[in-house]
């Protein structure tokens, strides 16, 4: 545990984001071509960074069990594939996931603080988080109060994150900014700075319930916030783009971007994650295409 | 002014250029270039199969009657553009008389298969006698995505004769056009595009069969292949590559100009028979009481 409590007054003034510049730089990441052995290595890395996610009102215990099995057995037809990093579920599903994954090293991430809207009393949010941790969650994905943030109550948002981090203790906290509701890259940058200084171990783009979600422009802006924080303090913060990354190509472009902005140290699932539900299958199909030389069919990969 | 037309390919209801950026010139009998045509690549095959897979679900679930309407519409659209097709066939070295006959046969063949759309099911399906308390019946269902290597020696009739039974039966198709006679194939794509045929049900690529067929044959998401006079070497290669996902490989080395070479047998080649055992109260119940 860190000794001193984070203070809102210590959040630095966020720099303005040059939107046109961001778009041009991001466009350049997308022109990189990754082939052959590097592609295989990249795809394998993507698999190991996935937080396999199901966050639906219709989630049943068996659906969660099934997803947990998939998390540990991505494609048994081919040996030597990694497992995903974590599964991401609602708090009520944490005990089920815990039981299903008791023999594996896959982490259990639980969303909390009245995900996805975050529109609940503060006490409810704290209880939500405590429940998830007591049920065995290894990581907490909280949402910020976007309403308060947009109303200018930045200190409120900061305090909320700090309080949830206190409940989390040593469990890692991912803070979801829901960038699709923040409207501008300047606001995304400001929210990132607030989250980082309030104690976030990871900052995460989206809930996956709102479009647009993890665009590369938004991820770039958040990566820059992490970079600046690291340059200033020497502390690493993780990044998790979530929502809308469903193809291998896009995932690889994201890795290229992380490598260039933050460097190789971030290229592991300790510091970088993809929040996704359908990405895994596309990566698997691309991986098997690379291995066999044949274009693959979804018929030969499990649904979830 | 005489403009040398550049023919594009047809994928998912769009007319893109090949992603490879390559092309080749098609020449008339005197060796004079008459058009530039896309030399499609493996990645075009990939894109086309993806489009065909996406289109398959809703096409196979359309009502049979509606599929018939759409095929009939194709015949109407082809009828309206006859002159252009005749001209293209003649450019590729065919006589006026033969070209006219070929187009007429194509229109007739499309109408013929339009008629089959809501009739082959009754003929291919059956109620089966079984020695237990079950109502046992078999129905025909489309195979899926079918890769078609068009007859290389004809400009249109081969392509039409192969394509129509495939889509009449509710499959979607990726077709490799004749390498030397590709003009009508792309103009035919324009006919398809204006016939209410949903995007992706038919995708047409031009280029080298030797280069593209193996990719199509080994593609795990292609369920059947339809070859016509592809030659022994290429046919055997395709059959071997098709083994991994147990594709149907249908080889019909026919003369497609003959009227006898049309029929339900070409539809049934791309149908899977599904048999259902439905429990009933007593043996014999399947005879008079259902």
XYZ file of C-alpha atoms in Angstrom, chain B residues 12-273:
262
model
C -20.063 -8.507 -52.113
C -22.190 -6.437 -54.479
C -19.321 -4.046 -55.215
C -17.088 -3.687 -58.247
C -13.588 -3.245 -56.798
C -10.280 -3.633 -58.628
C -8.222 -6.609 -57.557
C -6.439 -5.854 -54.280
C -3.200 -6.926 -56.010
C -3.468 -4.075 -58.498
C -2.575 -6.464 -61.346
C -4.303 -6.726 -64.697
C -3.961 -8.456 -68.037
C -5.015 -7.551 -71.550
C -7.607 -9.656 -73.314
C -6.892 -9.928 -77.039
C -9.031 -10.646 -80.053
C -8.127 -13.226 -82.674
C -5.779 -10.811 -84.454
C -3.845 -10.256 -81.242
C -5.222 -6.767 -80.741
C -6.000 -5.770 -77.123
C -9.726 -5.347 -76.590
C -9.926 -4.791 -72.840
C -7.991 -4.766 -69.592
C -9.115 -7.301 -67.028
C -8.201 -7.761 -63.361
C -5.677 -10.490 -62.578
C -7.182 -11.405 -59.222
C -5.182 -12.791 -56.333
C -5.514 -15.086 -53.326
C -6.668 -12.189 -51.198
C -9.500 -11.481 -53.620
C -10.540 -15.111 -53.172
C -10.443 -14.584 -49.419
C -12.593 -11.448 -49.662
C -15.035 -13.115 -52.037
C -15.472 -16.161 -49.779
C -16.048 -13.863 -46.830
C -18.765 -12.021 -48.780
C -20.323 -15.291 -49.908
C -20.384 -16.650 -46.357
C -22.038 -13.499 -45.118
C -24.685 -13.653 -47.829
C -25.371 -17.371 -47.499
C -27.535 -17.253 -44.374
C -30.240 -14.915 -45.579
C -30.171 -16.209 -49.179
C -30.694 -19.800 -48.106
C -33.534 -18.744 -45.833
C -35.387 -16.715 -48.440
C -38.593 -18.201 -49.622
C -38.057 -20.474 -52.598
C -40.643 -18.508 -54.505
C -38.712 -15.276 -54.007
C -35.488 -16.892 -55.199
C -37.371 -17.886 -58.333
C -38.560 -14.316 -58.823
C -35.020 -13.000 -58.560
C -33.658 -15.526 -61.047
C -36.438 -14.655 -63.446
C -35.537 -10.999 -63.035
C -31.981 -11.864 -64.090
C -33.313 -13.343 -67.287
C -35.292 -10.152 -67.909
C -32.251 -7.957 -67.330
C -30.114 -10.138 -69.588
C -32.780 -9.935 -72.288
C -32.600 -6.140 -72.122
C -28.821 -6.084 -72.576
C -28.570 -8.803 -75.213
C -26.862 -6.541 -77.735
C -23.945 -5.789 -75.446
C -23.358 -9.467 -74.754
C -23.505 -10.347 -78.443
C -20.958 -7.642 -79.160
C -18.616 -8.906 -76.453
C -18.852 -12.489 -77.647
C -18.070 -11.317 -81.175
C -15.126 -9.257 -79.927
C -13.799 -12.460 -78.437
C -13.967 -14.104 -81.835
C -17.403 -15.696 -82.108
C -19.674 -15.328 -85.130
C -22.796 -13.168 -84.938
C -25.055 -16.135 -85.411
C -23.387 -18.212 -82.716
C -23.287 -15.308 -80.318
C -27.008 -14.700 -80.703
C -27.769 -18.366 -80.165
C -25.579 -18.420 -77.047
C -27.359 -15.466 -75.445
C -30.774 -16.920 -76.234
C -29.752 -20.201 -74.614
C -28.480 -18.331 -71.552
C -31.782 -16.521 -71.100
C -33.701 -19.761 -71.512
C -31.450 -21.526 -69.029
C -31.936 -18.858 -66.380
C -35.705 -19.010 -66.814
C -35.475 -22.801 -66.627
C -33.673 -22.710 -63.261
C -35.929 -19.889 -62.015
C -38.767 -22.348 -62.442
C -36.949 -25.023 -60.450
C -36.424 -22.770 -57.397
C -39.655 -23.796 -55.661
C -39.976 -27.281 -57.145
C -36.792 -29.269 -56.594
C -37.557 -29.568 -52.858
C -40.617 -31.730 -53.486
C -38.653 -34.030 -55.744
C -35.528 -34.359 -53.593
C -37.355 -34.651 -50.282
C -39.161 -37.742 -49.071
C -41.118 -39.436 -46.331
C -39.375 -42.712 -45.513
C -40.844 -45.969 -44.249
C -39.077 -47.092 -41.054
C -39.564 -50.082 -38.813
C -40.121 -48.167 -35.560
C -42.460 -45.613 -34.041
C -41.079 -42.674 -35.956
C -42.255 -40.312 -38.611
C -39.129 -40.215 -40.755
C -38.594 -37.588 -43.410
C -35.733 -36.205 -45.460
C -35.369 -32.679 -46.793
C -32.821 -31.012 -49.073
C -30.759 -28.133 -47.710
C -28.167 -26.049 -49.581
C -24.527 -27.091 -49.146
C -23.200 -23.589 -48.396
C -20.512 -21.600 -50.160
C -19.737 -23.116 -53.558
C -16.568 -22.359 -55.504
C -17.246 -22.447 -59.231
C -14.532 -22.644 -61.862
C -16.389 -21.538 -64.958
C -16.105 -23.507 -68.176
C -13.006 -21.981 -69.773
C -14.025 -22.524 -73.386
C -17.187 -20.424 -73.359
C -17.889 -16.792 -72.661
C -21.267 -17.055 -71.005
C -23.277 -20.223 -71.446
C -20.911 -22.315 -69.318
C -20.866 -19.789 -66.524
C -24.655 -19.418 -66.534
C -25.246 -23.180 -66.666
C -22.980 -23.722 -63.668
C -24.038 -20.746 -61.592
C -27.811 -21.007 -61.869
C -28.354 -24.433 -60.290
C -26.007 -23.448 -57.470
C -27.886 -20.293 -56.483
C -31.325 -21.670 -57.347
C -30.665 -24.207 -54.605
C -29.956 -21.498 -52.015
C -26.147 -21.639 -52.066
C -23.862 -18.651 -52.456
C -21.031 -18.751 -54.977
C -17.510 -17.574 -55.719
C -16.918 -17.903 -59.442
C -13.621 -17.812 -61.327
C -14.404 -16.669 -64.859
C -12.887 -17.995 -68.074
C -9.347 -16.632 -68.272
C -9.361 -16.000 -72.021
C -13.063 -15.101 -72.409
C -13.820 -13.008 -69.328
C -15.725 -10.027 -70.726
C -19.251 -11.418 -70.489
C -18.606 -12.650 -66.944
C -18.148 -9.131 -65.634
C -20.959 -7.702 -67.737
C -23.092 -10.507 -66.346
C -22.143 -9.303 -62.855
C -23.721 -5.978 -63.809
C -26.880 -7.897 -64.734
C -26.828 -9.638 -61.339
C -26.313 -6.351 -59.550
C -29.499 -4.952 -61.116
C -31.621 -8.047 -60.474
C -32.432 -7.733 -56.755
C -29.888 -10.466 -56.051
C -28.577 -9.734 -52.537
C -24.946 -8.601 -52.337
C -22.463 -11.441 -51.968
C -24.667 -14.294 -53.194
C -22.584 -14.351 -56.366
C -18.992 -13.094 -56.517
C -17.071 -13.115 -59.775
C -13.298 -12.945 -60.163
C -11.207 -12.827 -63.318
C -7.658 -14.075 -63.706
C -5.670 -17.278 -63.691
C -7.472 -20.469 -62.709
C -4.157 -22.168 -62.023
C -3.282 -19.459 -59.537
C -6.658 -19.102 -57.814
C -8.286 -22.522 -57.852
C -5.918 -24.089 -55.268
C -6.693 -21.300 -52.778
C -10.390 -21.848 -53.295
C -9.987 -25.629 -53.076
C -8.132 -25.553 -49.761
C -10.248 -22.785 -48.221
C -11.850 -24.246 -45.100
C -14.943 -22.060 -45.454
C -15.822 -23.279 -48.957
C -18.179 -26.247 -48.858
C -18.192 -27.429 -52.460
C -16.410 -26.990 -55.786
C -17.935 -27.103 -59.238
C -15.486 -27.805 -62.057
C -16.147 -28.095 -65.760
C -13.529 -29.286 -68.245
C -10.728 -28.028 -66.021
C -8.313 -30.640 -67.330
C -7.084 -33.699 -65.499
C -4.165 -32.062 -63.712
C -6.072 -29.142 -62.240
C -9.094 -31.287 -61.395
C -6.978 -33.805 -59.476
C -5.107 -31.042 -57.663
C -8.393 -29.449 -56.594
C -9.765 -32.797 -55.438
C -6.708 -33.425 -53.273
C -6.737 -29.953 -51.734
C -10.448 -30.248 -51.017
C -9.914 -33.174 -48.654
C -9.257 -31.236 -45.446
C -12.819 -30.068 -44.898
C -14.367 -32.836 -46.993
C -15.618 -30.506 -49.697
C -17.927 -31.850 -52.320
C -16.063 -31.675 -55.609
C -18.503 -31.860 -58.472
C -16.903 -32.438 -61.854
C -19.187 -32.125 -64.874
C -17.276 -32.080 -68.126
C -20.288 -31.181 -70.246
C -21.024 -29.374 -73.466
C -23.189 -26.661 -71.920
C -24.646 -25.498 -75.214
C -26.772 -28.660 -75.289
C -30.228 -28.334 -73.861
C -29.931 -31.810 -72.388
C -27.242 -30.543 -70.019
C -29.592 -28.825 -67.661
C -31.729 -30.366 -64.976
C -32.397 -31.036 -61.352
C -29.277 -33.217 -61.150
C -27.152 -30.059 -61.179
C -29.215 -28.627 -58.310
C -29.083 -31.806 -56.249
C -25.289 -31.882 -56.557
C -25.199 -28.937 -54.161
C -27.833 -30.063 -51.676
C -27.397 -31.944 -48.410
C -30.132 -34.312 -47.365
